[in-house]
Coordinates of N, CA and C in Angstrom, one line a residue:
Chain A
Q117 N 0.6 -1.5 0.0 CA 0.0 -0.2 -0.2 C 0.8 1.3 0.1
K118 N 0.6 2.1 -0.8 CA 1.4 3.4 -1.1 C 1.0 4.3 0.0
E119 N 2.1 5.3 0.6 CA 1.9 6.0 2.0 C 1.2 7.0 1.7
V120 N 0.8 7.3 0.1 CA 0.2 8.4 -0.3 C -0.7 8.0 -1.1
E121 N -2.3 8.2 -0.8 CA -3.2 7.5 -1.7 C -3.8 9.0 -2.6
Q122 N -4.1 8.9 -3.9 CA -4.9 10.1 -4.5 C -5.8 9.3 -5.8
D123 N -7.0 9.9 -5.7 CA -8.0 9.4 -6.7 C -7.1 9.6 -8.2
P124 N -6.9 8.6 -9.2 CA -6.3 9.3 -10.4 C -7.1 10.0 -11.4
G125 N -8.4 9.8 -10.8 CA -9.6 10.4 -11.7 C -9.7 9.5 -13.4
P126 N -9.7 9.7 -14.5 CA -10.1 11.6 -14.8 C -11.1 12.1 -14.3
L127 N -11.1 13.3 -13.9 CA -12.1 14.2 -13.2 C -12.3 15.3 -14.6
S128 N -13.5 15.4 -14.7 CA -14.0 16.5 -16.1 C -15.3 17.4 -15.1
V129 N -15.0 18.4 -14.9 CA -16.1 19.4 -14.5 C -16.3 20.6 -15.7
P130 N -17.6 21.0 -15.5 CA -17.7 22.3 -16.3 C -17.0 23.8 -15.9
E131 N -16.8 24.4 -16.9 CA -16.0 25.7 -16.5 C -16.8 26.5 -15.3
G132 N -16.1 26.8 -14.3 CA -16.8 27.9 -13.5 C -17.5 26.8 -12.1
A133 N -17.0 25.5 -12.3 CA -17.7 24.8 -11.1 C -16.4 24.6 -10.1
I134 N -16.7 24.4 -9.1 CA -15.5 24.2 -7.8 C -15.2 22.7 -7.7
V135 N -13.7 22.7 -7.9 CA -13.3 21.4 -7.9 C -12.9 21.0 -6.6
S136 N -12.9 19.9 -6.4 CA -12.2 19.0 -4.6 C -11.5 17.9 -5.1
L137 N -10.2 18.3 -5.0 CA -9.0 16.8 -5.1 C -8.3 16.6 -3.7
N138 N -8.4 15.4 -3.5 CA -8.0 14.9 -2.2 C -6.9 13.8 -2.3
C139 N -6.2 13.7 -1.0 CA -5.3 12.9 -0.8 C -5.4 12.3 0.7
T140 N -5.1 11.0 0.9 CA -5.2 10.4 2.2 C -3.5 9.7 2.5
Y141 N -3.3 10.0 3.6 CA -1.8 9.4 3.6 C -1.9 8.5 5.2
S142 N -0.8 7.6 5.2 CA -0.7 6.8 6.2 C 0.4 7.0 7.1
N143 N 1.3 7.9 6.8 CA 2.6 8.0 7.6 C 2.5 9.2 8.4
S144 N 2.3 9.4 9.8 CA 2.2 10.4 10.7 C 3.3 11.3 11.0
A145 N 4.4 10.6 10.3 CA 5.5 11.9 9.9 C 5.5 13.0 9.3
F146 N 4.5 12.6 8.3 CA 4.7 13.8 7.4 C 4.1 14.9 7.9
Q147 N 4.5 16.1 7.9 CA 4.3 17.4 8.4 C 4.1 18.5 7.7
Y148 N 4.5 18.5 6.4 CA 4.5 19.2 5.1 C 3.9 18.9 4.1
F149 N 2.5 19.5 3.5 CA 1.5 19.1 2.6 C 1.8 20.3 1.2
M150 N 1.6 19.8 0.1 CA 2.1 20.5 -1.0 C 1.1 19.9 -2.1
W151 N 0.8 20.8 -2.9 CA 0.1 20.9 -4.2 C 0.7 21.2 -5.3
Y152 N 1.1 20.4 -6.5 CA 1.2 20.5 -7.5 C 0.7 20.6 -8.6
R153 N 0.7 21.3 -9.7 CA 0.4 21.2 -11.0 C 1.4 20.6 -12.0
Q154 N 0.7 19.9 -12.7 CA 1.8 19.4 -13.8 C 0.9 19.4 -15.0
Y155 N 1.4 20.3 -16.2 CA 0.9 20.0 -17.6 C 1.6 19.2 -17.7
S156 N 1.0 18.6 -19.4 CA 1.7 17.5 -19.8 C 3.1 17.5 -20.6
R157 N 4.0 16.6 -20.0 CA 5.5 16.6 -20.3 C 6.3 18.0 -20.0
K158 N 5.7 18.6 -18.6 CA 6.3 19.8 -17.9 C 6.6 19.3 -16.5
G159 N 7.5 20.1 -15.7 CA 8.0 19.7 -14.2 C 6.7 20.5 -13.5
P160 N 6.4 19.6 -12.3 CA 5.3 19.9 -11.6 C 5.5 21.3 -11.0
E161 N 4.5 22.1 -11.0 CA 4.6 23.7 -10.4 C 4.0 23.4 -9.1
L162 N 4.7 24.4 -8.3 CA 4.2 24.4 -6.8 C 3.0 25.4 -6.8
L163 N 1.8 25.1 -6.4 CA 0.6 25.8 -6.3 C 0.4 26.2 -4.8
M164 N 0.7 25.5 -3.7 CA 0.2 25.6 -2.4 C 1.1 24.8 -1.2
Y165 N 1.5 25.4 -0.2 CA 2.0 24.1 0.7 C 1.8 24.6 2.2
T166 N 1.5 24.0 2.7 CA 1.1 24.3 4.5 C 1.8 23.1 5.4
Y167 N 1.8 23.6 6.5 CA 2.3 22.5 7.6 C 1.4 22.7 8.7
S168 N 0.3 23.1 8.7 CA -0.4 23.1 10.1 C -2.2 22.3 9.6
S169 N -2.7 21.9 10.1 CA -4.2 21.4 9.8 C -5.1 23.0 10.1
G170 N -5.7 22.9 9.0 CA -6.8 24.0 8.8 C -6.7 24.2 7.3
N171 N -7.4 25.4 7.1 CA -7.3 25.9 5.7 C -6.2 26.9 5.2
K172 N -6.0 27.3 4.1 CA -4.8 28.2 3.7 C -5.5 28.6 2.2
E173 N -5.7 29.7 2.0 CA -6.3 30.4 0.8 C -5.2 30.9 0.3
D174 N -5.4 31.0 -1.3 CA -4.3 31.6 -2.2 C -5.3 32.1 -3.3
G175 N -5.8 33.1 -3.7 CA -6.7 33.4 -5.0 C -8.1 32.2 -4.9
R176 N -7.7 31.6 -5.8 CA -9.0 30.5 -6.2 C -8.7 29.0 -5.7
F177 N -7.7 29.3 -5.1 CA -7.4 27.7 -4.6 C -6.9 27.8 -3.2
T178 N -7.8 26.9 -2.4 CA -7.9 26.7 -0.8 C -7.2 25.4 -0.5
A179 N -6.1 25.0 0.3 CA -5.8 23.9 0.5 C -6.2 23.6 2.1
Q180 N -6.6 22.4 2.1 CA -7.3 22.0 3.5 C -6.3 20.8 4.3
V181 N -5.8 20.9 5.5 CA -5.3 19.7 6.3 C -5.9 19.4 7.3
D182 N -6.6 17.9 7.4 CA -7.0 17.4 8.6 C -5.8 16.3 9.1
K183 N -4.9 16.4 9.7 CA -4.0 15.7 10.4 C -4.6 14.7 11.0
S184 N -5.8 15.1 11.9 CA -6.2 13.6 12.8 C -6.8 12.5 11.9
S185 N -7.4 13.4 10.8 CA -7.9 12.2 9.6 C -6.7 11.6 8.5
K186 N -5.5 12.4 8.7 CA -4.7 12.1 7.4 C -5.2 12.4 6.1
Y187 N -5.9 13.5 5.9 CA -6.5 13.7 5.0 C -6.1 15.3 4.4
I188 N -5.9 15.5 3.3 CA -5.7 16.8 2.8 C -6.9 17.1 1.7
S189 N -6.9 18.2 1.1 CA -8.0 18.6 0.1 C -7.1 19.9 -0.6
L190 N -7.6 19.9 -2.0 CA -7.4 21.3 -2.7 C -8.5 21.6 -3.6
F191 N -9.3 23.1 -3.0 CA -10.1 23.3 -4.0 C -10.2 24.5 -4.4
I192 N -10.6 24.1 -5.8 CA -10.5 25.3 -7.1 C -11.6 25.7 -7.3
R193 N -11.8 27.3 -7.1 CA -13.1 27.8 -7.1 C -13.2 28.2 -8.7
D194 N -14.4 28.7 -9.2 CA -14.3 29.2 -10.5 C -13.3 28.5 -11.6
S195 N -13.4 27.6 -11.8 CA -12.3 26.6 -12.6 C -12.6 27.1 -14.0
Q196 N -11.2 27.1 -14.7 CA -10.7 27.9 -15.8 C -10.5 26.4 -16.7
P197 N -10.6 26.5 -17.9 CA -9.9 25.6 -18.5 C -8.4 25.7 -18.8
S198 N -7.8 26.9 -18.5 CA -6.5 26.6 -18.1 C -6.1 25.8 -16.9
D199 N -7.1 25.7 -15.8 CA -6.7 24.9 -14.8 C -6.6 22.9 -15.2
S200 N -6.9 23.3 -16.6 CA -6.5 21.3 -16.7 C -5.4 21.2 -16.8
A201 N -4.9 20.1 -16.0 CA -3.8 19.7 -15.8 C -3.8 18.5 -14.7
T202 N -2.7 17.7 -14.3 CA -2.8 17.0 -13.7 C -2.1 17.3 -12.2
Y203 N -3.0 17.1 -11.0 CA -2.7 17.7 -9.6 C -2.1 16.6 -8.8
L204 N -1.0 17.1 -8.2 CA -0.2 16.0 -7.6 C -0.1 16.3 -6.2
C205 N -0.7 15.7 -5.1 CA -0.7 16.2 -3.6 C 1.3 15.6 -3.5
A206 N 1.6 16.3 -2.3 CA 2.9 15.7 -2.2 C 3.2 16.0 -0.6
M207 N 4.0 15.2 0.1 CA 4.3 15.5 1.5 C 5.7 15.1 2.0
S208 N 6.2 15.7 3.0 CA 7.6 15.5 3.9 C 7.6 15.4 5.0
A209 N 8.4 15.0 5.7 CA 8.4 14.7 7.4 C 9.3 15.9 7.8
L210 N 9.0 16.2 9.0 CA 10.2 16.5 9.7 C 10.1 18.0 9.4
F211 N 11.4 18.7 8.9 CA 11.3 20.0 8.8 C 11.5 20.3 7.6
G212 N 10.8 19.6 6.8 CA 10.5 20.1 5.3 C 11.6 20.1 4.2
N213 N 12.6 19.8 4.7 CA 13.8 19.7 3.4 C 14.0 18.4 3.1
E214 N 13.1 17.6 3.6 CA 13.4 16.2 3.0 C 12.7 15.8 1.6
K215 N 13.1 14.6 1.4 CA 12.3 14.0 0.0 C 10.8 14.5 -0.1
L216 N 9.9 14.3 -0.9 CA 8.7 14.9 -1.0 C 8.4 13.1 -1.5
T217 N 6.8 12.7 -0.9 CA 6.4 11.5 -1.6 C 5.0 12.2 -2.1
F218 N 4.8 11.4 -3.2 CA 3.9 11.9 -4.0 C 2.6 11.3 -4.0
G219 N 1.4 11.6 -4.0 CA 0.2 11.0 -4.8 C 0.4 10.4 -6.0
T220 N -0.4 9.6 -6.7 CA -0.3 9.2 -7.9 C -0.9 10.1 -9.0
G221 N -1.5 11.1 -8.4 CA -1.9 12.5 -9.4 C -3.3 12.3 -10.0
T222 N -4.1 13.4 -9.9 CA -5.5 13.6 -10.7 C -5.6 14.0 -11.9
R223 N -5.8 13.8 -12.6 CA -6.0 14.7 -14.2 C -7.2 15.2 -14.0
L224 N -7.3 16.1 -14.3 CA -8.7 17.3 -14.0 C -8.8 17.7 -16.0
T225 N -9.8 17.8 -16.1 CA -10.1 18.4 -17.6 C -11.4 19.4 -16.9
I226 N -11.3 20.6 -17.4 CA -12.2 21.8 -17.4 C -13.1 22.1 -18.5
I227 N -13.8 21.8 -18.5 CA -15.1 21.8 -20.0 C -15.2 22.8 -20.1
P228 N -14.9 23.8 -21.5 CA -15.6 25.2 -21.5 C -17.0 25.1 -21.6
Chain B
A296 N 11.2 35.3 -12.4 CA 11.9 35.2 -11.6 C 12.7 34.1 -12.2
A297 N 14.0 33.6 -11.8 CA 14.7 32.4 -12.1 C 14.2 31.1 -11.5
G298 N 14.2 30.2 -12.7 CA 14.0 28.8 -12.2 C 15.1 27.9 -12.3
V299 N 14.7 26.8 -11.9 CA 15.6 25.7 -12.2 C 15.8 25.5 -13.7
I300 N 17.0 25.3 -13.9 CA 17.5 24.7 -15.4 C 18.0 23.3 -15.6
Q301 N 17.6 22.9 -16.3 CA 17.8 20.9 -16.5 C 18.3 21.2 -18.0
S302 N 19.8 20.1 -18.1 CA 19.9 19.8 -19.3 C 20.7 18.9 -19.4
P303 N 20.5 18.1 -20.8 CA 19.8 18.4 -21.8 C 18.0 18.2 -21.5
R304 N 17.3 18.6 -22.2 CA 16.0 18.5 -22.3 C 15.2 17.4 -22.8
H305 N 16.2 16.6 -23.8 CA 15.5 15.3 -24.0 C 17.0 14.5 -24.5
L306 N 16.9 13.5 -24.2 CA 18.2 12.8 -24.7 C 18.0 11.1 -25.1
I307 N 18.5 10.7 -26.0 CA 18.4 9.3 -26.6 C 19.7 9.0 -26.6
K308 N 19.6 7.6 -26.0 CA 21.0 6.5 -25.6 C 20.4 5.4 -25.9
E309 N 21.6 4.3 -26.2 CA 21.1 3.1 -26.4 C 21.6 2.4 -25.2
K310 N 21.3 1.0 -25.4 CA 21.3 0.2 -23.7 C 22.8 0.2 -23.8
R311 N 23.0 0.2 -22.3 CA 24.5 -0.1 -22.1 C 25.4 1.2 -22.2
E312 N 24.8 2.3 -22.8 CA 25.8 3.7 -22.3 C 25.5 4.0 -21.3
T313 N 26.0 5.6 -21.4 CA 26.2 6.3 -20.3 C 25.2 7.4 -20.5
A314 N 24.9 8.2 -19.5 CA 24.0 9.9 -19.8 C 24.5 10.5 -18.6
T315 N 24.5 11.9 -18.7 CA 25.0 13.0 -17.7 C 23.6 14.1 -17.8
L316 N 22.9 14.1 -16.9 CA 22.2 14.8 -16.6 C 22.5 16.2 -15.5
K317 N 22.3 17.3 -16.3 CA 22.6 18.7 -15.2 C 21.4 19.2 -14.8
C318 N 21.6 19.9 -13.6 CA 20.8 20.8 -12.8 C 21.5 21.8 -12.3
Y319 N 20.9 23.1 -12.6 CA 21.1 24.5 -12.1 C 20.3 24.9 -11.1
P320 N 20.1 24.8 -10.1 CA 19.3 25.2 -9.0 C 18.9 26.6 -9.0
I321 N 17.8 27.3 -8.7 CA 17.3 28.9 -8.4 C 18.4 29.3 -7.5
P322 N 18.8 30.8 -8.1 CA 20.2 31.1 -7.3 C 19.8 31.2 -5.7
R323 N 20.8 30.9 -4.6 CA 20.6 31.0 -3.5 C 19.9 29.6 -2.7
H324 N 19.5 29.0 -3.6 CA 18.9 27.7 -3.0 C 20.0 26.6 -2.6
D325 N 20.0 26.0 -1.8 CA 21.1 25.4 -1.2 C 21.0 23.8 -1.5
T326 N 19.7 23.2 -1.8 CA 19.6 21.8 -1.6 C 18.7 21.4 -2.9
V327 N 19.6 20.4 -3.4 CA 19.0 20.0 -5.1 C 18.4 18.5 -4.6
Y328 N 17.4 18.1 -5.2 CA 16.8 16.6 -5.3 C 16.5 16.2 -6.8
W329 N 16.5 14.9 -6.7 CA 16.7 14.2 -8.2 C 15.2 13.2 -7.8
Y330 N 14.5 13.4 -9.0 CA 13.2 12.5 -9.0 C 13.2 12.0 -10.4
Q331 N 12.6 10.7 -10.6 CA 12.3 10.0 -11.7 C 11.0 9.9 -11.6
Q332 N 10.1 9.9 -13.2 CA 8.9 9.9 -13.0 C 8.6 9.0 -14.5
G333 N 8.2 7.9 -14.3 CA 7.8 6.6 -15.3 C 6.6 7.2 -16.0
P334 N 6.1 6.9 -17.1 CA 5.0 7.2 -17.9 C 3.8 6.5 -17.0
G335 N 2.9 7.9 -16.9 CA 1.8 7.9 -16.2 C 1.8 7.4 -14.6
Q336 N 3.1 7.9 -14.1 CA 3.5 7.7 -12.7 C 3.6 8.8 -11.9
D337 N 3.5 9.0 -10.7 CA 3.9 10.0 -9.9 C 5.8 9.9 -9.8
P338 N 6.4 11.2 -9.5 CA 8.0 11.3 -9.3 C 8.2 10.4 -8.2
Q339 N 9.4 9.7 -8.1 CA 9.9 8.9 -7.1 C 11.2 9.5 -7.1
F340 N 11.6 10.0 -5.5 CA 12.8 10.4 -5.0 C 13.8 9.5 -5.4
L341 N 14.9 10.2 -5.8 CA 16.5 9.5 -6.1 C 17.2 9.6 -5.1
I342 N 17.7 10.9 -5.1 CA 18.9 11.0 -4.1 C 18.7 12.8 -3.8
S343 N 19.3 13.3 -2.9 CA 19.3 14.8 -2.6 C 20.7 15.3 -2.0
F344 N 21.0 16.4 -2.2 CA 22.2 17.3 -1.7 C 22.0 18.0 -0.6
Y345 N 22.7 18.6 0.3 CA 22.7 19.8 0.8 C 23.8 20.3 0.9
E346 N 24.1 21.4 0.4 CA 25.6 22.0 0.8 C 26.7 21.1 0.5
K347 N 26.2 20.3 -0.9 CA 27.3 19.6 -1.5 C 27.4 18.2 -0.7
M348 N 26.8 18.0 0.1 CA 26.9 16.9 0.9 C 25.5 16.0 0.7
Q349 N 25.5 14.8 0.2 CA 24.5 14.0 0.0 C 23.8 13.8 1.4
S350 N 22.2 14.2 1.2 CA 21.4 14.6 2.3 C 20.8 13.3 2.4
D351 N 20.2 12.6 1.4 CA 18.9 11.5 1.4 C 19.3 10.5 0.1
K352 N 18.9 9.4 0.3 CA 18.9 8.7 -0.9 C 17.8 7.9 -0.8
G353 N 17.1 7.7 -2.1 CA 15.9 7.2 -2.3 C 16.3 5.6 -3.0
S354 N 15.3 5.5 -4.0 CA 15.3 4.1 -4.6 C 16.3 4.2 -5.9
I355 N 17.3 4.8 -6.0 CA 18.7 5.2 -6.9 C 19.2 3.7 -7.3
P356 N 19.5 3.3 -8.1 CA 20.2 2.1 -8.4 C 21.5 2.5 -8.4
D357 N 22.2 1.3 -8.3 CA 23.9 1.3 -7.9 C 24.3 2.1 -9.4
R358 N 23.9 2.0 -10.3 CA 24.4 2.4 -11.8 C 24.4 3.8 -11.8
F359 N 23.6 4.4 -10.7 CA 23.4 5.7 -10.8 C 24.3 6.6 -9.9
S360 N 25.0 7.4 -10.1 CA 25.6 8.4 -9.1 C 25.4 9.9 -9.1
A361 N 25.7 10.6 -8.3 CA 25.3 12.1 -8.5 C 26.2 13.0 -7.4
Q362 N 26.7 14.3 -7.7 CA 27.2 15.1 -6.8 C 26.4 16.4 -7.0
Q363 N 26.9 16.9 -5.9 CA 26.7 18.5 -6.4 C 28.2 19.4 -5.8
F364 N 28.2 20.4 -6.9 CA 29.3 20.9 -7.1 C 29.4 22.2 -6.3
S365 N 30.5 22.9 -6.3 CA 31.0 24.1 -5.4 C 29.9 25.4 -5.9
D366 N 29.6 25.2 -7.2 CA 28.7 26.3 -7.5 C 26.8 26.0 -7.5
Y367 N 26.8 24.8 -6.5 CA 25.5 24.0 -6.2 C 24.9 23.3 -7.4
H368 N 25.2 23.4 -8.6 CA 24.6 22.9 -9.5 C 24.9 21.5 -9.1
S369 N 24.2 20.2 -9.9 CA 24.1 18.8 -9.5 C 24.0 18.1 -10.9
E370 N 24.8 17.2 -10.8 CA 24.7 16.2 -12.0 C 24.7 14.9 -11.9
L371 N 23.4 14.2 -12.5 CA 23.4 12.7 -12.2 C 24.2 11.9 -13.3
N372 N 24.7 11.0 -12.8 CA 25.3 10.2 -14.0 C 24.7 9.0 -13.9
M373 N 24.6 8.4 -15.3 CA 23.7 7.0 -15.2 C 24.4 6.0 -16.1
S374 N 25.0 5.0 -15.8 CA 25.7 4.1 -16.3 C 24.9 2.8 -16.7
S375 N 25.5 2.3 -17.8 CA 24.9 0.6 -18.3 C 23.3 1.1 -18.4
L376 N 22.8 2.0 -18.8 CA 21.7 2.5 -19.0 C 20.7 1.5 -19.7
E377 N 19.4 1.0 -19.2 CA 18.7 -0.3 -19.1 C 17.2 0.5 -19.9
L378 N 16.4 -0.4 -20.6 CA 15.3 0.1 -21.3 C 14.4 0.5 -20.3
G379 N 14.3 0.1 -18.9 CA 13.6 0.6 -17.7 C 13.7 1.8 -17.4
D380 N 15.1 2.5 -17.7 CA 15.8 3.7 -17.1 C 14.7 5.1 -18.1
S381 N 14.2 4.5 -19.0 CA 13.5 5.6 -19.8 C 12.3 6.3 -19.0
A382 N 12.7 7.7 -18.8 CA 11.4 8.2 -18.1 C 11.9 9.9 -17.9
L383 N 10.9 10.6 -17.3 CA 11.4 12.0 -17.2 C 12.2 12.0 -15.7
Y384 N 13.2 12.8 -15.7 CA 14.2 13.0 -14.7 C 13.9 14.6 -14.5
F385 N 13.5 14.6 -13.2 CA 13.3 16.0 -12.6 C 14.7 16.1 -11.6
C386 N 14.9 17.8 -11.6 CA 15.8 18.2 -10.4 C 14.8 19.1 -10.0
A387 N 14.9 19.3 -8.4 CA 14.1 20.6 -7.7 C 15.3 20.8 -6.9
S388 N 14.8 22.3 -6.5 CA 15.6 23.2 -5.8 C 14.9 23.5 -4.6
S389 N 15.6 23.7 -3.3 CA 15.1 24.3 -2.3 C 16.0 25.2 -1.4
L390 N 15.7 26.2 -0.6 CA 16.3 26.7 0.5 C 16.5 26.0 1.9
G391 N 16.0 24.9 1.4 CA 16.1 23.9 2.7 C 15.4 24.4 3.9
L392 N 16.2 24.3 5.2 CA 15.5 24.6 6.1 C 14.9 26.2 6.4
D393 N 15.4 26.7 5.7 CA 15.2 28.1 5.6 C 14.0 28.6 4.6
D394 N 13.4 27.7 4.4 CA 12.0 27.3 3.6 C 11.5 26.4 3.1
P395 N 11.2 25.6 4.1 CA 10.4 24.1 4.2 C 9.4 24.4 3.7
G396 N 9.4 23.0 2.8 CA 8.1 22.5 2.1 C 8.1 23.0 0.7
T397 N 9.0 24.0 0.2 CA 9.0 24.7 -0.8 C 10.0 23.9 -1.8
Q398 N 9.5 22.7 -2.8 CA 10.6 22.4 -3.6 C 10.3 23.2 -5.0
Y399 N 11.2 23.6 -5.8 CA 10.6 24.2 -7.0 C 11.3 23.2 -7.9
F400 N 10.5 22.9 -8.8 CA 10.8 21.6 -10.0 C 11.5 22.5 -11.3
G401 N 12.3 21.9 -11.9 CA 12.7 22.2 -13.0 C 11.9 21.4 -14.2
P402 N 12.1 21.9 -15.5 CA 11.5 21.3 -16.5 C 11.4 20.0 -17.0
G403 N 12.3 19.3 -16.3 CA 12.7 17.9 -16.5 C 13.5 17.5 -18.0
T404 N 14.4 16.2 -17.7 CA 14.8 15.6 -18.9 C 14.5 14.3 -19.2
R405 N 14.1 14.4 -20.4 CA 13.5 13.3 -21.0 C 14.2 12.3 -21.8
L406 N 14.6 11.0 -20.9 CA 15.4 10.3 -21.4 C 15.0 9.0 -22.2
L407 N 15.0 8.5 -23.1 CA 14.5 7.8 -24.0 C 15.9 6.6 -24.0
V408 N 15.8 5.4 -23.6 CA 16.9 4.4 -24.1 C 16.3 3.4 -25.0
L409 N 17.1 3.0 -26.0 CA 16.7 2.3 -27.3 C 17.4 1.0 -27.0

């Protein structure tokens, strides 16, 4: 069983909808949580990171962490066709300068 | 803003050949990470360096070696290449402890072994 589980999708939603992406994890040592966006054949682009339970908002994106349930989410409001990409959750332990453990990624398509 | 630079972007090799991938981190970043991403898979951690010293090692084959130089750039050396080594190789950099949780990825090197 993988340390980080993520529904691979694919997920298709109409433009303007709210998107919810989720990951669960089993390793209690994970303290830093990140969301990356990856376009086809490109490098992962860091969207958000957080190290505490609760919500963190940045524009149309909200990251949510529930350490007690070992569950993290990324919400995208007012989704745009340009949001179509693969979204990867990633986690690291301790002080955050350690290797990242990724989920398998969710392929998202926003339909105009 | 400056980003992580990787070269070459594409590389085609024959089985049993060697390959060298280069990574130039974002200026002032002192930590470099290497990841391998197979088709349709998530990135898998290979190895990392902090201040030119190896800081962590993942599922990196013995045929691979890496180092970080005095100017903080890093090179991943791959020998006796196998078909299964075909993948995207990403380098990421961070400020390490000064900015935990933020690893910035380069565009990757796509390696094809024939």
